[in-house]
CSV table of C-alpha atoms and ligand atoms in Angstrom, one decimal:
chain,number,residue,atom,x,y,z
E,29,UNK,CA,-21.0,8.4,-12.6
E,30,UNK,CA,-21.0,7.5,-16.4
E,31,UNK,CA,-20.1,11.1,-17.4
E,32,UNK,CA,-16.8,11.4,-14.9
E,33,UNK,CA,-15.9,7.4,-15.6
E,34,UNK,CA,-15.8,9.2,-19.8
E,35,UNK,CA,-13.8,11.8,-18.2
E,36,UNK,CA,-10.9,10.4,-16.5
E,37,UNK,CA,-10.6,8.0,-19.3
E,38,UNK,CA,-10.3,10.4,-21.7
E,39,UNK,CA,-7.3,11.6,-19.5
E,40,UNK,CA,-6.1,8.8,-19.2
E,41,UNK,CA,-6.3,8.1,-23.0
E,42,UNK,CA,-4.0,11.5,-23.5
E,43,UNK,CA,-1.5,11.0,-20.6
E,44,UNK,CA,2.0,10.0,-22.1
E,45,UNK,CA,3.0,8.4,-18.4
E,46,UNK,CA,0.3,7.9,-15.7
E,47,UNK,CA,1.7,6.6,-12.2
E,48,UNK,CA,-1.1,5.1,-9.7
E,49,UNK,CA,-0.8,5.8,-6.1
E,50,UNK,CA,-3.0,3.7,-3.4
E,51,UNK,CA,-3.8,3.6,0.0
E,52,UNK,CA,-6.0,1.7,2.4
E,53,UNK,CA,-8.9,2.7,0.6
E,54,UNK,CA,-8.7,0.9,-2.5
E,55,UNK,CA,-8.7,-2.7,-0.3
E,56,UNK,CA,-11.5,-1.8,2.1
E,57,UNK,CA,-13.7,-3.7,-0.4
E,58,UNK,CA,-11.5,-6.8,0.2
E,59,UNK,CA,-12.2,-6.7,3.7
E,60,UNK,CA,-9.1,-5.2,4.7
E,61,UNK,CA,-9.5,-2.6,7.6
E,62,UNK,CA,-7.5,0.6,7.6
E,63,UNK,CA,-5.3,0.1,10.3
E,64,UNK,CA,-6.4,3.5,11.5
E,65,UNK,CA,-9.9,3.1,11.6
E,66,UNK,CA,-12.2,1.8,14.1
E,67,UNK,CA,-11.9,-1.8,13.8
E,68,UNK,CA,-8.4,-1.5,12.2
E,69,UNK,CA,-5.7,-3.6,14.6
E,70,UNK,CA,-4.6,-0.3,16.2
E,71,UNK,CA,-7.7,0.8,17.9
E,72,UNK,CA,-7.2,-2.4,19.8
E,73,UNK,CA,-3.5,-2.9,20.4
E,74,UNK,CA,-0.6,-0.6,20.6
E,75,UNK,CA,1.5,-0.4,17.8
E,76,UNK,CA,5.2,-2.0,18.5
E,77,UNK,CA,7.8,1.0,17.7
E,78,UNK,CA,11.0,-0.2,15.8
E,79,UNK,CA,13.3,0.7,18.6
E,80,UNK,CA,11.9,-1.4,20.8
E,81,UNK,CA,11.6,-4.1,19.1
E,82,UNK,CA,15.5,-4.2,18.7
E,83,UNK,CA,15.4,-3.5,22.5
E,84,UNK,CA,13.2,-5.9,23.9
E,85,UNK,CA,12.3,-9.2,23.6
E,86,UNK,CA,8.7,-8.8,25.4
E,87,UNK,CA,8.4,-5.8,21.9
E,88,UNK,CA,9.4,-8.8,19.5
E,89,UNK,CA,6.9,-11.3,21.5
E,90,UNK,CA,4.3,-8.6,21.1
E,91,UNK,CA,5.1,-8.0,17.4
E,92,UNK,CA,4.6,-11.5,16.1
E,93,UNK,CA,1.4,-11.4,18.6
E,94,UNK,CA,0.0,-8.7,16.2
E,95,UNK,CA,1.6,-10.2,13.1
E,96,UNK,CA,-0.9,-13.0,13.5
E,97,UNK,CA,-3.7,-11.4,13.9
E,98,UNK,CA,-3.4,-9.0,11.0
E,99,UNK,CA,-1.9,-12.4,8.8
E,100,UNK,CA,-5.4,-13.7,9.3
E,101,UNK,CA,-7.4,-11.1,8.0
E,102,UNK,CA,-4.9,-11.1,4.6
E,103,UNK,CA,-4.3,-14.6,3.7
E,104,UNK,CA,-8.3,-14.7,3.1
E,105,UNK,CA,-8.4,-11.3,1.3
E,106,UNK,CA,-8.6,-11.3,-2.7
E,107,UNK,CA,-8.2,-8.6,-4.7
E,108,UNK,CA,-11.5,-6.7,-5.8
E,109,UNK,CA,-12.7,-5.5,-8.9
E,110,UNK,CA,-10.5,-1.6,-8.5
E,111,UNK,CA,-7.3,-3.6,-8.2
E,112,UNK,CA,-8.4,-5.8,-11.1
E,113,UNK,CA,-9.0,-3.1,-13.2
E,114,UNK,CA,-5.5,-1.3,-12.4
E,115,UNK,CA,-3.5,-4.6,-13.2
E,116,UNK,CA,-5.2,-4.6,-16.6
E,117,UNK,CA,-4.2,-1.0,-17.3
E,118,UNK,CA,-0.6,-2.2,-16.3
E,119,UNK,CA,-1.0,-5.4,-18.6
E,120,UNK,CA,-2.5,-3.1,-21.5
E,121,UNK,CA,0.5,-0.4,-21.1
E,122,UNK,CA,-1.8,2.6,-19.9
E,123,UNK,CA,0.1,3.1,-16.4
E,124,UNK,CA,4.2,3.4,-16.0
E,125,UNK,CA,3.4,1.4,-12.1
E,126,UNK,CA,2.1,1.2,-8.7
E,127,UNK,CA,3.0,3.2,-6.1
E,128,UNK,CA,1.2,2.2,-2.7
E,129,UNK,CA,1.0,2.6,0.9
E,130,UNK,CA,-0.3,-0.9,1.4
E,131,UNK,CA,1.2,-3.9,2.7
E,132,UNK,CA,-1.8,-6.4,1.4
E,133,UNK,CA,0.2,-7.2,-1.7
E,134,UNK,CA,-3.0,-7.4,-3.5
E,135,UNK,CA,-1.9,-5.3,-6.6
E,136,UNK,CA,0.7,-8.5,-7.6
E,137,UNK,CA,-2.2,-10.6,-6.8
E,138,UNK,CA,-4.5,-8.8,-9.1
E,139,UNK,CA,-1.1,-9.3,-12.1
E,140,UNK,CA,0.6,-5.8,-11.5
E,141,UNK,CA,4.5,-6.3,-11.8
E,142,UNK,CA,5.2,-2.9,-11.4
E,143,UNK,CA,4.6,-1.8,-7.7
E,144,UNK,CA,6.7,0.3,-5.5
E,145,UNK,CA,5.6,-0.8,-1.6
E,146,UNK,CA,6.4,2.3,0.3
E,147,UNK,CA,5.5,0.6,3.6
E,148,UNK,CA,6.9,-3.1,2.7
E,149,UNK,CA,4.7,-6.2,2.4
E,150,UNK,CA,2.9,-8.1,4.9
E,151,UNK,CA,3.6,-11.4,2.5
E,152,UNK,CA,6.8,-11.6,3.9
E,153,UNK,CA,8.9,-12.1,6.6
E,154,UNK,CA,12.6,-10.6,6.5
E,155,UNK,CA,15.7,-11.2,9.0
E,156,UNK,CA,17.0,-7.5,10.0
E,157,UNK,CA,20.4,-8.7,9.9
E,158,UNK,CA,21.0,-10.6,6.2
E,159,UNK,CA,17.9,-9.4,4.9
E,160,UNK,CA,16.7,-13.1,4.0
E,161,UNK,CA,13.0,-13.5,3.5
E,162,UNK,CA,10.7,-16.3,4.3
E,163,UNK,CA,7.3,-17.3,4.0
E,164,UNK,CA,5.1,-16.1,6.4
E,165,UNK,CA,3.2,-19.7,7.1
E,166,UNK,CA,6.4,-21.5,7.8
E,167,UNK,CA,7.6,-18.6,10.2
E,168,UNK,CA,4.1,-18.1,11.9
E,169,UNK,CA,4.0,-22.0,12.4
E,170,UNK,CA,7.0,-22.2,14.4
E,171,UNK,CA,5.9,-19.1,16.3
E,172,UNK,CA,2.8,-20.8,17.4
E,173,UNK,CA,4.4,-24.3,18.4
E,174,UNK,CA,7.2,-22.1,20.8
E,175,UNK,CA,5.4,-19.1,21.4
E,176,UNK,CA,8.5,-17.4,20.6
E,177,UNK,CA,9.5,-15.0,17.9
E,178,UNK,CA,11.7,-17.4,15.5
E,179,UNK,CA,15.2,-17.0,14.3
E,180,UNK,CA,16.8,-16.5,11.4
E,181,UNK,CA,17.6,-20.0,10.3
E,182,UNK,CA,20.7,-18.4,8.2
E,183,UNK,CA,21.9,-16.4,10.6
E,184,UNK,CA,20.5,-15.8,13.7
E,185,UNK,CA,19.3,-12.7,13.7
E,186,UNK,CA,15.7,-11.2,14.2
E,187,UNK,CA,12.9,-11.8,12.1
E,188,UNK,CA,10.0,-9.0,11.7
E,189,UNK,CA,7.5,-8.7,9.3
E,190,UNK,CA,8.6,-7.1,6.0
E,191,UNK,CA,6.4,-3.9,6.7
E,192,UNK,CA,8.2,-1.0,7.5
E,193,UNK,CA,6.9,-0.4,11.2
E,194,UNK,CA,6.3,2.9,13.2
E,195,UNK,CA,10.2,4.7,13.9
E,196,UNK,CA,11.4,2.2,11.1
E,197,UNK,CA,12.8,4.7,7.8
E,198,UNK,CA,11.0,3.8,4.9
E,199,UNK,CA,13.0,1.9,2.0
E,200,UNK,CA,15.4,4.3,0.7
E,201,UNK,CA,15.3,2.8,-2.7
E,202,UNK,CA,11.7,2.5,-3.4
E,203,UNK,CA,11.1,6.0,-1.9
E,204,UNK,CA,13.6,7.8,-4.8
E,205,UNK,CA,12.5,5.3,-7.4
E,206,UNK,CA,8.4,6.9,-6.1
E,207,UNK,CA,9.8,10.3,-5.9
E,208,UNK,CA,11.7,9.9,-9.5
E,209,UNK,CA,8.1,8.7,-11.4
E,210,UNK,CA,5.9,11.0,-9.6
E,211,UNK,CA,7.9,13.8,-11.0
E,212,UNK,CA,8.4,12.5,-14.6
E,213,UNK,CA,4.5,11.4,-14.8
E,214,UNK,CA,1.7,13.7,-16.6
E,215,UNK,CA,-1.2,12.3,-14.8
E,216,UNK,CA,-1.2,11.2,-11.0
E,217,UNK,CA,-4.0,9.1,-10.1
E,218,UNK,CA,-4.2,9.1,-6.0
E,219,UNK,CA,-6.8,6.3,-5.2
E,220,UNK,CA,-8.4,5.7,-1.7
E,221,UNK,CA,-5.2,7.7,-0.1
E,222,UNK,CA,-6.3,10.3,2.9
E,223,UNK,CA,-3.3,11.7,1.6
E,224,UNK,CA,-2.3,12.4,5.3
E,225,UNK,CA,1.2,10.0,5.6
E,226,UNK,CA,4.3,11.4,5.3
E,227,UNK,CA,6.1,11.2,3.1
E,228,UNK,CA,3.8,9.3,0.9
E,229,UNK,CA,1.3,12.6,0.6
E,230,UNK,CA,4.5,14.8,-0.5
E,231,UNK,CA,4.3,12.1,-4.1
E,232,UNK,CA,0.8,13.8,-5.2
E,233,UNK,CA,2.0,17.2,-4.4
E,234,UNK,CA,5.9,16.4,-5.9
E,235,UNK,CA,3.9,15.4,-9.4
E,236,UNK,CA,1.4,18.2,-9.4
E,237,UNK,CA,4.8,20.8,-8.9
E,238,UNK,CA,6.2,18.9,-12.3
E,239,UNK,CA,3.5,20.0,-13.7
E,240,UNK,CA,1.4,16.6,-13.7
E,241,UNK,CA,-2.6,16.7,-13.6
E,242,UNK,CA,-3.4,15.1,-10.1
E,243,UNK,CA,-6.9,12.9,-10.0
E,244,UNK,CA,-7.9,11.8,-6.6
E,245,UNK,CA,-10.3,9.1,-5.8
E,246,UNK,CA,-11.4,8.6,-2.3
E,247,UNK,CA,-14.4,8.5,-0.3
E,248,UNK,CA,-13.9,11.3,1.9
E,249,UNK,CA,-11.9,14.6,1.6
E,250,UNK,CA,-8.5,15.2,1.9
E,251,UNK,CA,-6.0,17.6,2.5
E,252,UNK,CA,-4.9,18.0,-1.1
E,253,UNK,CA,-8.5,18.3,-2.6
E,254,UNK,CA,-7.7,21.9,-3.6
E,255,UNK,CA,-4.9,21.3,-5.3
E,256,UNK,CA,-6.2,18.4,-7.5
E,257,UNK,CA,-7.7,18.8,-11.2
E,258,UNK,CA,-10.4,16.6,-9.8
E,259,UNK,CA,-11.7,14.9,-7.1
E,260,UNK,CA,-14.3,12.0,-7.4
E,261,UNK,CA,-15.7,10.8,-4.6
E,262,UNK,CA,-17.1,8.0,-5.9
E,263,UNK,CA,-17.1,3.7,-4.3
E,264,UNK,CA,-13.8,2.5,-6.0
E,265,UNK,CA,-14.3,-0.8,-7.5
E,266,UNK,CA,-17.4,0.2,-9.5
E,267,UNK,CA,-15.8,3.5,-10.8
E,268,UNK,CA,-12.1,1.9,-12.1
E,269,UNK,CA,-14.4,-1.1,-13.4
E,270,UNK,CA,-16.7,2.0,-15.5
E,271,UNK,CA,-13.4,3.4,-16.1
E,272,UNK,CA,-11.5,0.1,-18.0
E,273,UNK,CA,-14.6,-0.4,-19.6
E,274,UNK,CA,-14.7,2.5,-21.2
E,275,UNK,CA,-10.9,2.3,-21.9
E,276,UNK,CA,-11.3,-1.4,-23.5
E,277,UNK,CA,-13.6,0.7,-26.6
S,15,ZN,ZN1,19.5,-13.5,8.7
């Protein structure tokens, strides 16, 4: 492993602008399952589509069902050593930002500022009408005492979880302001990503057209494995930890 940690840091040592991009794989080690996998919340329950949440109060019920469960499983998760190791190459000016697919929020835990969230955050809750946000605890509080999916105490209107869910467009904003530093970047650095998700997988192949290097880091293949300058399969908190360290020299 020492020999490919030397490698990608010398990259990352020449890059003028590196961007990070991570998925579900870089929080695994933080006990976070993929939502995909066995295990993950929807091998068990059916995922509530955006349109019928805005159709049906039995949908919104269901949501906030769900909400809590997964709310468990992230207000005990800490960040682990790979997002530790990106915040300190944000902190030491060696990345331009985050991009991710997660909605753990455990790259601002770790310090990182700069983090596009294509898929929203799961630290929040936000009224689909004024757009206010509110802490989940308060919100998941009153849901347990009624059983009833809470209001938005400004104005009325429904309150979801501040993820992006299934039939819900992704946040036109943070997907140019992704699209815009995957194209100006010189190395891409996709990390525990399957690289399956649209549009989040068009970001590796938009920075590799630009002309960027593109570095993947996952456990197992992907569909974009034969496009990238290299692929390390290698556990991710060990092999960003080897990685700083060598960058700290
Ligand atoms: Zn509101």
């Amino acid at each position: 492993m020492a020999r490919l940690a030397a490698e990608l840091a010398t990259m990352m040592k020449e890059s003028g602008s590196t961007v990070v991009f991570t998925g579900a794989g870089i929080s695994t080690e933080s006990g976070i399952p993929d939502f995909r996998s066995p295990g993950g919340i929807w091998s068990q329950s059916k995922p509530v589509f955006f349109d019928e949440f805005l159709r049906s109060a039995e949908a919104r019920r269901e949501s906030w069902r769900q909400k809590e469960i997964v709310h468990r499983d992230f207000s005990q998760a800490a960040p682990n050593a790979g997002h530790r190791a990106i915040a300190r190459w944000e902190s030491a000016g060696l990345i331009d930002g985050v991009i991710t697919q997660n909605i753990d929020g455990l790259h601002q835990a770790a310090g990182n500022e700069a983090v596009l969230e294509l898929h929203g955050t799961a630290r929040a809750i936000a009224c689909l009408t004024c757009e206010a946000r509110y802490d989940v605890d308060s919100m998941m509080n009153l849901f347990r005492q009624t059983g009833e999916p809470p209001e938005c105490p400004q104005c009325g209107g429904y309150l979801k979880s501040a993820t992006v869910s299934f039939g819900q467009p992704l946040p036109e904003d943070i997907l140019l302001d992704s699209i815009r530093m995957a194209e100006q970047c010189e190395l891409f650095l996709a990390i525990g990503s399957s690289l399956v998700v649209e549009p989040a997988a068009s970001l590796p192949r938009s920075a590799k057209r630009r002309g960027a290097r593109l570095i993947i880091i996952n456990r197992d293949s992907t569909p974009l494995d034969d496009q990238a300058d290299r692929v390390y399969r290698e556990a991710i908190g060990a092999f960003l930890t080897e990685v700083d360290q060598l960058l700290r020299r």
